[in-house]
CSV table of C-alpha atoms and ligand atoms in Angstrom, one decimal:
chain,number,residue,atom,x,y,z
S,1,MET,CA,80.6,105.9,102.2
S,2,ILE,CA,84.3,104.1,100.8
S,3,TRP,CA,85.6,101.7,103.2
S,4,LEU,CA,88.9,101.9,102.1
S,5,ILE,CA,91.0,98.8,103.3
S,6,GLY,CA,95.2,99.2,103.6
S,7,SER,CA,94.2,102.7,103.4
S,8,LYS,CA,98.0,103.5,105.2
S,9,GLY,CA,100.5,101.5,102.1
S,10,MET,CA,101.1,103.3,100.2
S,11,LEU,CA,98.3,103.2,96.9
S,12,GLY,CA,96.0,103.4,100.0
S,13,SER,CA,97.5,106.8,101.1
S,14,GLU,CA,97.5,108.3,97.9
S,15,ILE,CA,93.1,107.0,97.6
S,16,ALA,CA,93.0,108.2,100.8
S,17,ARG,CA,94.1,111.7,100.2
S,18,GLN,CA,92.2,112.0,96.8
S,19,LEU,CA,89.5,111.1,98.1
S,20,THR,CA,89.1,113.5,101.1
S,21,GLU,CA,90.1,116.8,98.9
S,22,LYS,CA,87.1,115.5,96.5
S,23,HIS,CA,85.3,115.7,99.7
S,24,ILE,CA,84.0,111.6,99.2
S,25,SER,CA,82.9,110.2,101.8
S,26,TRP,CA,85.1,107.5,103.5
S,27,VAL,CA,86.2,105.3,105.9
S,28,GLY,CA,90.2,103.2,106.2
S,29,SER,CA,91.2,100.3,107.7
S,30,ASP,CA,94.7,98.7,107.6
S,31,ARG,CA,96.1,96.6,110.0
S,32,ASP,CA,93.8,97.2,112.6
S,33,VAL,CA,91.2,95.2,110.7
S,34,ASP,CA,92.9,92.0,109.9
S,35,ILE,CA,92.2,90.8,106.4
S,36,SER,CA,93.1,87.5,107.2
S,37,ASP,CA,89.9,87.3,109.7
S,38,PRO,CA,86.5,87.2,108.4
S,39,GLN,CA,85.0,88.1,111.5
S,40,ALA,CA,87.4,91.2,112.2
S,41,LEU,CA,86.2,92.3,108.7
S,42,LEU,CA,82.2,91.4,108.7
S,43,ASN,CA,82.6,93.3,112.1
S,44,PHE,CA,84.2,96.7,110.2
S,45,ALA,CA,81.7,96.0,108.0
S,46,ASP,CA,78.4,95.6,109.9
S,47,SER,CA,79.9,99.0,112.3
S,48,HIS,CA,79.9,101.4,109.2
S,49,ASP,CA,77.0,100.1,107.8
S,50,THR,CA,73.4,101.3,107.8
S,51,SER,CA,72.4,98.0,105.4
S,52,ALA,CA,73.6,95.2,107.7
S,53,GLY,CA,70.7,95.6,109.7
S,54,CYS,CA,72.1,98.9,111.8
S,55,THR,CA,69.6,101.7,109.3
S,56,GLY,CA,69.3,104.8,111.6
S,57,ARG,CA,71.6,104.0,114.6
S,58,THR,CA,73.5,106.7,116.0
S,59,ALA,CA,77.0,106.3,116.2
S,60,SER,CA,79.5,107.4,118.9
S,61,ASN,CA,80.3,110.5,116.5
S,62,GLY,CA,76.6,111.2,117.1
S,63,LYS,CA,75.8,110.4,113.3
S,64,VAL,CA,73.5,108.2,111.6
S,65,PRO,CA,76.3,105.4,110.0
S,66,GLU,CA,76.1,105.9,106.0
S,67,LYS,CA,76.2,102.8,104.3
S,68,ILE,CA,79.2,101.4,101.9
S,69,THR,CA,78.7,101.1,98.4
S,70,TRP,CA,82.1,100.7,97.6
S,71,VAL,CA,84.9,98.5,99.0
S,72,ILE,CA,88.7,99.4,98.0
S,73,ASN,CA,91.2,96.7,98.8
S,74,CYS,CA,94.9,97.9,99.3
S,75,ALA,CA,96.1,96.1,101.3
S,76,ALA,CA,98.2,92.5,100.2
S,77,TYR,CA,102.0,91.2,101.4
S,78,THR,CA,103.5,93.4,98.6
S,79,ALA,CA,107.6,92.4,99.5
S,80,VAL,CA,108.2,90.3,96.4
S,81,ASP,CA,111.7,88.9,97.7
S,82,LYS,CA,110.7,87.5,101.2
S,83,ALA,CA,107.7,85.9,99.8
S,84,GLU,CA,109.6,83.4,98.7
S,85,SER,CA,110.3,82.4,102.3
S,86,ASP,CA,106.9,83.3,103.6
S,87,ALA,CA,105.1,81.6,101.4
S,88,GLU,CA,102.2,80.8,104.2
S,89,LEU,CA,101.9,84.3,105.4
S,90,ALA,CA,102.2,86.1,101.4
S,91,LYS,CA,99.2,83.1,100.5
S,92,ILE,CA,97.2,84.7,103.7
S,93,LEU,CA,96.8,87.8,102.7
S,94,ASN,CA,97.2,87.6,99.1
S,95,GLU,CA,94.5,84.9,98.4
S,96,ASP,CA,92.8,84.4,101.9
S,97,GLY,CA,92.6,88.2,102.4
S,98,PRO,CA,90.6,88.6,99.0
S,99,ARG,CA,88.2,86.4,99.5
S,100,ASN,CA,87.2,87.4,103.2
S,101,ILE,CA,87.2,91.1,101.9
S,102,ALA,CA,84.9,89.7,98.4
S,103,ARG,CA,82.6,87.8,101.2
S,104,ALA,CA,82.3,90.6,103.2
S,105,THR,CA,81.2,93.0,100.2
S,106,ARG,CA,79.1,90.8,99.0
S,107,LYS,CA,77.4,90.5,101.9
S,108,ILE,CA,76.8,93.6,102.7
S,109,GLY,CA,76.1,94.4,98.8
S,110,ALA,CA,78.7,97.0,98.1
S,111,LYS,CA,81.0,96.8,94.6
S,112,LEU,CA,84.7,95.6,95.2
S,113,ILE,CA,88.0,97.3,93.7
S,114,HIS,CA,90.7,95.2,94.2
S,115,ILE,CA,94.1,95.7,93.2
S,116,SER,CA,96.7,93.0,91.6
S,117,THR,CA,99.7,92.8,89.6
S,118,ASP,CA,101.6,92.3,86.1
S,119,TYR,CA,103.3,89.5,88.4
S,120,VAL,CA,100.2,87.5,87.3
S,121,PHE,CA,102.5,86.6,84.0
S,122,ASP,CA,105.5,85.2,83.1
S,123,GLY,CA,107.1,87.5,81.0
S,124,THR,CA,107.5,85.7,77.6
S,125,GLY,CA,105.9,87.7,75.8
S,126,SER,CA,107.0,90.7,73.4
S,127,VAL,CA,103.3,92.7,73.0
S,128,PRO,CA,101.7,94.1,75.9
S,129,TYR,CA,99.2,92.1,78.5
S,130,THR,CA,95.5,91.8,77.8
S,131,GLU,CA,93.4,90.9,80.5
S,132,THR,CA,92.5,87.9,78.4
S,133,MET,CA,95.5,86.5,78.3
S,134,GLU,CA,96.8,83.8,80.2
S,135,LYS,CA,98.2,83.8,83.8
S,136,LYS,CA,101.0,81.9,84.8
S,137,PRO,CA,102.4,83.9,87.8
S,138,LEU,CA,106.7,82.7,88.3
S,139,GLY,CA,107.2,83.5,92.2
S,140,VAL,CA,105.5,83.0,95.1
S,141,TYR,CA,103.9,87.2,95.4
S,142,GLY,CA,102.7,85.9,91.5
S,143,VAL,CA,101.2,83.2,92.4
S,144,THR,CA,99.4,83.9,95.4
S,145,LYS,CA,98.4,87.6,93.9
S,146,ALA,CA,96.9,85.4,91.1
S,147,ALA,CA,94.8,83.0,93.2
S,148,GLY,CA,93.9,86.1,94.9
S,149,GLU,CA,91.7,87.2,91.8
S,150,ASP,CA,90.1,83.7,91.2
S,151,ALA,CA,89.2,84.1,94.9
S,152,VAL,CA,87.5,87.7,94.0
S,153,GLU,CA,86.1,86.2,91.3
S,154,LYS,CA,84.8,83.3,92.4
S,155,GLU,CA,82.4,85.1,95.6
S,156,MET,CA,81.1,87.9,94.1
S,157,THR,CA,80.2,89.4,90.1
S,158,GLN,CA,80.5,93.4,91.3
S,159,TYR,CA,84.1,93.9,91.3
S,160,TYR,CA,87.0,95.3,89.5
S,161,ILE,CA,90.1,94.1,89.0
S,162,LEU,CA,93.0,96.9,88.3
S,163,ARG,CA,96.1,95.6,87.2
S,164,THR,CA,98.7,97.3,88.1
S,165,ALA,CA,103.2,97.6,88.0
S,166,TRP,CA,105.6,99.4,89.3
S,167,LEU,CA,104.6,101.1,91.6
S,168,TYR,CA,106.0,104.2,93.3
S,169,GLY,CA,103.9,107.2,95.4
S,170,PHE,CA,104.8,109.8,97.9
S,171,ASP,CA,103.4,107.2,100.9
S,172,GLY,CA,105.6,104.5,100.7
S,173,LYS,CA,109.3,102.6,99.7
S,174,ASN,CA,109.7,102.2,96.0
S,175,PHE,CA,111.9,102.4,93.6
S,176,VAL,CA,111.8,105.9,92.6
S,177,TYR,CA,113.1,107.0,96.3
S,178,THR,CA,115.7,103.9,96.2
S,179,MET,CA,117.3,105.3,93.7
S,180,THR,CA,117.4,109.0,94.7
S,181,LYS,CA,119.0,108.0,97.4
S,182,LEU,CA,121.3,105.3,96.2
S,183,MET,CA,122.1,107.9,93.9
S,184,ASN,CA,123.0,110.4,96.5
S,185,ASP,CA,125.0,107.7,98.3
S,186,ARG,CA,127.1,106.5,95.8
S,187,ASP,CA,129.4,107.2,92.6
S,188,ALA,CA,128.1,104.0,90.6
S,189,LEU,CA,125.1,102.3,90.3
S,190,ASN,CA,124.7,98.9,88.4
S,191,VAL,CA,120.8,98.7,87.3
S,192,VAL,CA,119.1,96.0,85.5
S,193,SER,CA,118.3,96.6,81.9
S,194,ASP,CA,116.9,93.1,80.3
S,195,GLN,CA,113.9,93.4,82.2
S,196,LYS,CA,110.6,95.6,80.7
S,197,GLY,CA,107.8,97.2,81.8
S,198,THR,CA,106.2,100.3,82.7
S,199,PRO,CA,106.3,102.5,86.2
S,200,THR,CA,102.8,104.1,87.3
S,201,CYS,CA,102.6,107.1,89.5
S,202,ALA,CA,100.4,106.3,92.0
S,203,MET,CA,98.5,109.5,92.3
S,204,ASP,CA,97.1,108.0,88.6
S,205,LEU,CA,96.3,105.0,89.0
S,206,ALA,CA,94.3,106.3,92.6
S,207,ALA,CA,92.7,109.2,89.9
S,208,ALA,CA,91.6,106.0,87.8
S,209,ILE,CA,90.4,104.0,90.8
S,210,ILE,CA,88.3,107.4,91.8
S,211,LYS,CA,86.9,107.8,88.2
S,212,ILE,CA,85.7,104.0,88.2
S,213,ILE,CA,82.9,105.0,91.4
S,214,GLU,CA,82.4,108.6,90.7
S,215,THR,CA,81.3,107.3,86.7
S,216,SER,CA,79.5,104.2,88.2
S,217,ASP,CA,77.5,106.1,90.7
S,218,LYS,CA,76.9,108.9,87.9
S,219,ALA,CA,75.4,106.0,85.4
S,220,PRO,CA,74.7,102.7,87.7
S,221,GLY,CA,73.5,101.5,84.7
S,222,LEU,CA,69.3,100.0,83.6
S,223,PHE,CA,67.5,99.9,87.4
S,224,GLY,CA,70.9,99.3,89.0
S,225,LYS,CA,71.3,96.4,87.8
S,226,LYS,CA,74.5,96.5,85.5
S,227,SER,CA,77.6,99.4,85.9
S,228,ALA,CA,78.5,101.8,83.5
S,229,ILE,CA,82.1,100.5,83.3
S,230,PRO,CA,81.2,96.7,82.9
S,231,TYR,CA,82.7,94.8,85.8
S,232,GLY,CA,86.0,92.6,85.5
S,233,VAL,CA,89.8,92.7,84.9
S,234,TYR,CA,91.0,95.6,83.7
S,235,HIS,CA,94.6,96.9,83.4
S,236,PHE,CA,96.1,100.8,84.3
S,237,THR,CA,100.0,101.8,84.6
S,238,ASN,CA,101.0,104.6,82.5
S,239,LEU,CA,102.2,104.9,79.1
S,240,GLY,CA,105.1,103.6,77.6
S,241,GLU,CA,107.4,101.2,78.0
S,242,THR,CA,110.7,101.1,79.9
S,243,THR,CA,113.6,99.2,81.3
S,244,TRP,CA,114.7,99.6,85.1
S,245,PHE,CA,117.8,100.7,84.0
S,246,GLU,CA,116.0,103.2,81.7
S,247,PHE,CA,113.7,104.6,84.1
S,248,ALA,CA,116.9,105.0,86.5
S,249,ARG,CA,118.8,107.4,84.1
S,250,ARG,CA,115.6,109.5,83.9
S,251,ILE,CA,115.0,109.6,88.2
S,252,TYR,CA,118.7,110.6,87.6
S,253,GLU,CA,118.7,113.1,85.2
S,254,LEU,CA,115.0,114.9,86.8
S,255,GLY,CA,116.9,114.6,90.1
S,256,LYS,CA,120.0,116.8,89.4
S,257,ARG,CA,117.1,119.0,87.6
S,258,PHE,CA,114.9,119.7,90.7
S,259,GLY,CA,117.8,119.1,93.4
S,260,ARG,CA,117.1,115.7,94.5
S,261,ILE,CA,120.4,114.3,93.8
S,262,GLN,CA,123.5,116.1,94.6
S,263,SER,CA,126.2,114.1,93.5
S,264,ASP,CA,127.2,112.8,91.0
S,265,CYS,CA,126.6,108.9,90.3
S,266,SER,CA,127.5,106.8,86.8
S,267,VAL,CA,123.9,104.8,86.6
S,268,ASN,CA,125.0,101.8,84.5
S,269,PRO,CA,123.4,99.3,82.6
S,270,CYS,CA,123.4,95.2,84.0
S,271,THR,CA,121.7,91.9,83.0
S,272,THR,CA,119.7,89.7,85.4
S,273,GLU,CA,121.8,87.8,86.0
S,274,GLU,CA,124.5,89.6,87.2
S,275,TYR,CA,121.6,90.9,89.4
S,276,PRO,CA,120.3,88.0,91.3
S,277,THR,CA,117.3,88.0,93.3
S,278,PRO,CA,115.7,85.2,95.2
S,279,ALA,CA,112.0,85.7,93.4
S,280,LYS,CA,112.2,85.3,89.8
S,281,ARG,CA,111.3,88.8,87.7
S,282,PRO,CA,109.6,88.6,84.3
S,283,ALA,CA,111.4,89.7,81.7
S,284,TYR,CA,108.4,91.6,79.5
S,285,SER,CA,105.6,93.0,81.8
S,286,VAL,CA,104.1,95.7,79.7
S,287,LEU,CA,100.2,95.7,79.9
S,288,ASP,CA,97.8,96.6,77.6
S,289,LYS,CA,95.6,99.7,78.8
S,290,SER,CA,93.4,100.1,76.1
S,291,LYS,CA,90.1,98.9,77.7
S,292,ILE,CA,90.4,100.9,81.2
S,293,GLN,CA,91.1,104.0,78.7
S,294,ASN,CA,88.0,102.8,76.2
S,295,ALA,CA,86.2,102.2,79.7
S,296,LEU,CA,87.1,105.5,81.1
S,297,ARG,CA,87.4,107.9,78.4
S,298,ILE,CA,90.7,109.1,79.6
S,299,LYS,CA,94.2,109.6,78.3
S,300,ILE,CA,96.2,108.1,81.0
S,301,PRO,CA,100.0,109.7,81.3
S,302,SER,CA,103.7,108.6,80.1
S,303,TRP,CA,105.6,107.2,82.6
S,304,GLU,CA,108.4,110.2,81.2
S,305,GLU,CA,105.5,113.0,82.1
S,306,SER,CA,104.3,111.8,85.9
S,307,LEU,CA,108.1,110.8,86.8
S,308,GLU,CA,108.8,114.7,86.3
S,309,LYS,CA,105.7,115.4,88.5
S,310,PHE,CA,106.3,112.8,91.2
S,311,ILE,CA,109.7,114.4,91.0
S,312,LYS,CA,109.2,117.8,91.1
S,313,SER,CA,106.1,117.6,93.8
S,314,PRO,CA,106.9,119.1,97.0
S,315,ARG,CA,105.0,116.2,98.4
S,316,PHE,CA,108.7,114.6,97.6
S,317,GLU,CA,110.2,113.2,100.5
S,318,ILE,CA,112.1,109.4,101.0
S,319,LYS,CA,110.8,107.3,103.2
I,1,LIG,N1,104.3,98.4,94.8
I,1,LIG,C1,104.0,98.2,93.5
I,1,LIG,O1,105.6,98.2,92.6
I,1,LIG,C2,102.7,97.0,92.9
I,1,LIG,C3,103.3,96.8,91.9
I,1,LIG,C4,102.2,95.7,91.4
I,1,LIG,C5,100.7,96.2,92.1
I,1,LIG,N2,101.1,96.6,93.4
I,1,LIG,C6,99.8,96.3,94.2
I,1,LIG,O2,99.2,96.7,94.4
I,1,LIG,C7,98.5,97.3,95.7
I,1,LIG,C8,98.7,98.3,97.0
I,1,LIG,O3,100.2,98.5,97.1
I,1,LIG,P1,101.1,99.2,98.0
I,1,LIG,O4,102.6,99.0,97.0
I,1,LIG,O5,100.6,100.3,97.9
I,1,LIG,O6,101.1,98.1,99.3
I,1,LIG,P2,101.4,98.7,99.9
I,1,LIG,O7,102.3,100.1,100.8
I,1,LIG,O8,102.6,97.7,101.1
I,1,LIG,O9,100.1,98.7,101.4
I,1,LIG,C9,99.7,97.6,101.6
I,1,LIG,C10,98.5,98.2,103.4
I,1,LIG,O10,98.7,97.0,103.7
I,1,LIG,C11,99.0,96.8,105.1
I,1,LIG,N3,98.6,95.2,105.8
I,1,LIG,C12,99.3,94.5,105.6
I,1,LIG,N4,99.5,93.0,105.7
I,1,LIG,C13,98.0,93.6,106.8
I,1,LIG,C14,96.9,92.8,107.0
I,1,LIG,N5,96.8,91.8,107.8
I,1,LIG,N6,95.3,93.4,107.4
I,1,LIG,C15,94.9,94.6,106.6
I,1,LIG,N7,96.3,95.6,106.0
I,1,LIG,C16,97.1,94.8,106.0
I,1,LIG,C17,100.1,97.2,105.0
I,1,LIG,O11,100.2,97.4,106.6
I,1,LIG,P3,102.5,97.0,107.0
I,1,LIG,O12,102.8,98.0,106.0
I,1,LIG,O13,102.7,97.6,108.0
I,1,LIG,O14,102.2,95.6,106.0
I,1,LIG,C18,100.0,98.0,104.3
I,1,LIG,O15,99.8,99.5,105.5
I,1,LIG,C19,98.7,95.5,96.3
I,1,LIG,O16,97.8,94.9,96.5
I,1,LIG,C20,99.9,95.4,95.5
I,1,LIG,O17,100.0,93.9,95.2
I,1,LIG,C21,102.1,97.4,94.0
């Protein structure tokens, strides 16, 4: 069974939906099991895990609880700008939380998939970042997420850290929904054109996460000690690269084509300097995906392809 932490967030909701669709057994927690509280995590693990000294115990629903073999952590402090003035809470959730989760996961003998971010890099590069490149975060969010990765790596060996970027999904606030709303409300919009990266559809990331689990479970490796997919850090975004401005222009074009945007809006480029934010963003945060593509033998869709699918989908509903 999979324990999905942060199951009500944008990515967590998508993973939950796909697990349910595939009839994969899972249990979710969100704010109800505070990741900053190690005991709360252990209590939850204990009450849902047959390996935690409760083998054969009958649960309140009359079923024998299943063993938790995987933990997916999607919970985090994700408000990048707010983190600059809320560093203590960002650290508690992004650094201490993953440490607590890693300890609980290790205690029950499960494997961990932890989600991280392109913001661990400073964005001064000009070629896609590989997993082994040095972390140099720019702001509080990136610093705390990088520390969360370190904490996981220190606490356990059976982990996958998946760094992603520019994430959007059906169940949460995100750039695609924000732009669509603004484009319906305004005549003109300025969007930064000097930051490069790759949008990521939560549907594709969720599918890759589930593929890691399925592939590992199908071929657990020699005596179950190694995994078919080597543990470690992986990068996952959609393919290609763009700027926020080009991303916004494509949202406008597709939004118009599929009836999400009813009025005209002129989308114009601006510089980061002209649009200051409390947190500094990496100017270039394209991630190299070859490691995950080779390990999972998947073809990742381009960002344009996935954006079209997203905007066309009947699940598209601005939050
Ligand atoms: N969104 C992006 O563009 C982006 C980009 C790169 C990487 N990521 C990473 O991807 C992962 C998923 O992001 P997301 O956008 O899906 O995040 P999200 O929508 O903010 O979901 C996070 C979930 O964690 C919950 N949570 C907050 N504090 C908690 C606590 N103390 N204990 C338990 N749960 C708590 C949140 O509840 P509340 O909603 O009530 O706070 C929310 O349901 C994160 O690790 C994030 O850093 C995101």
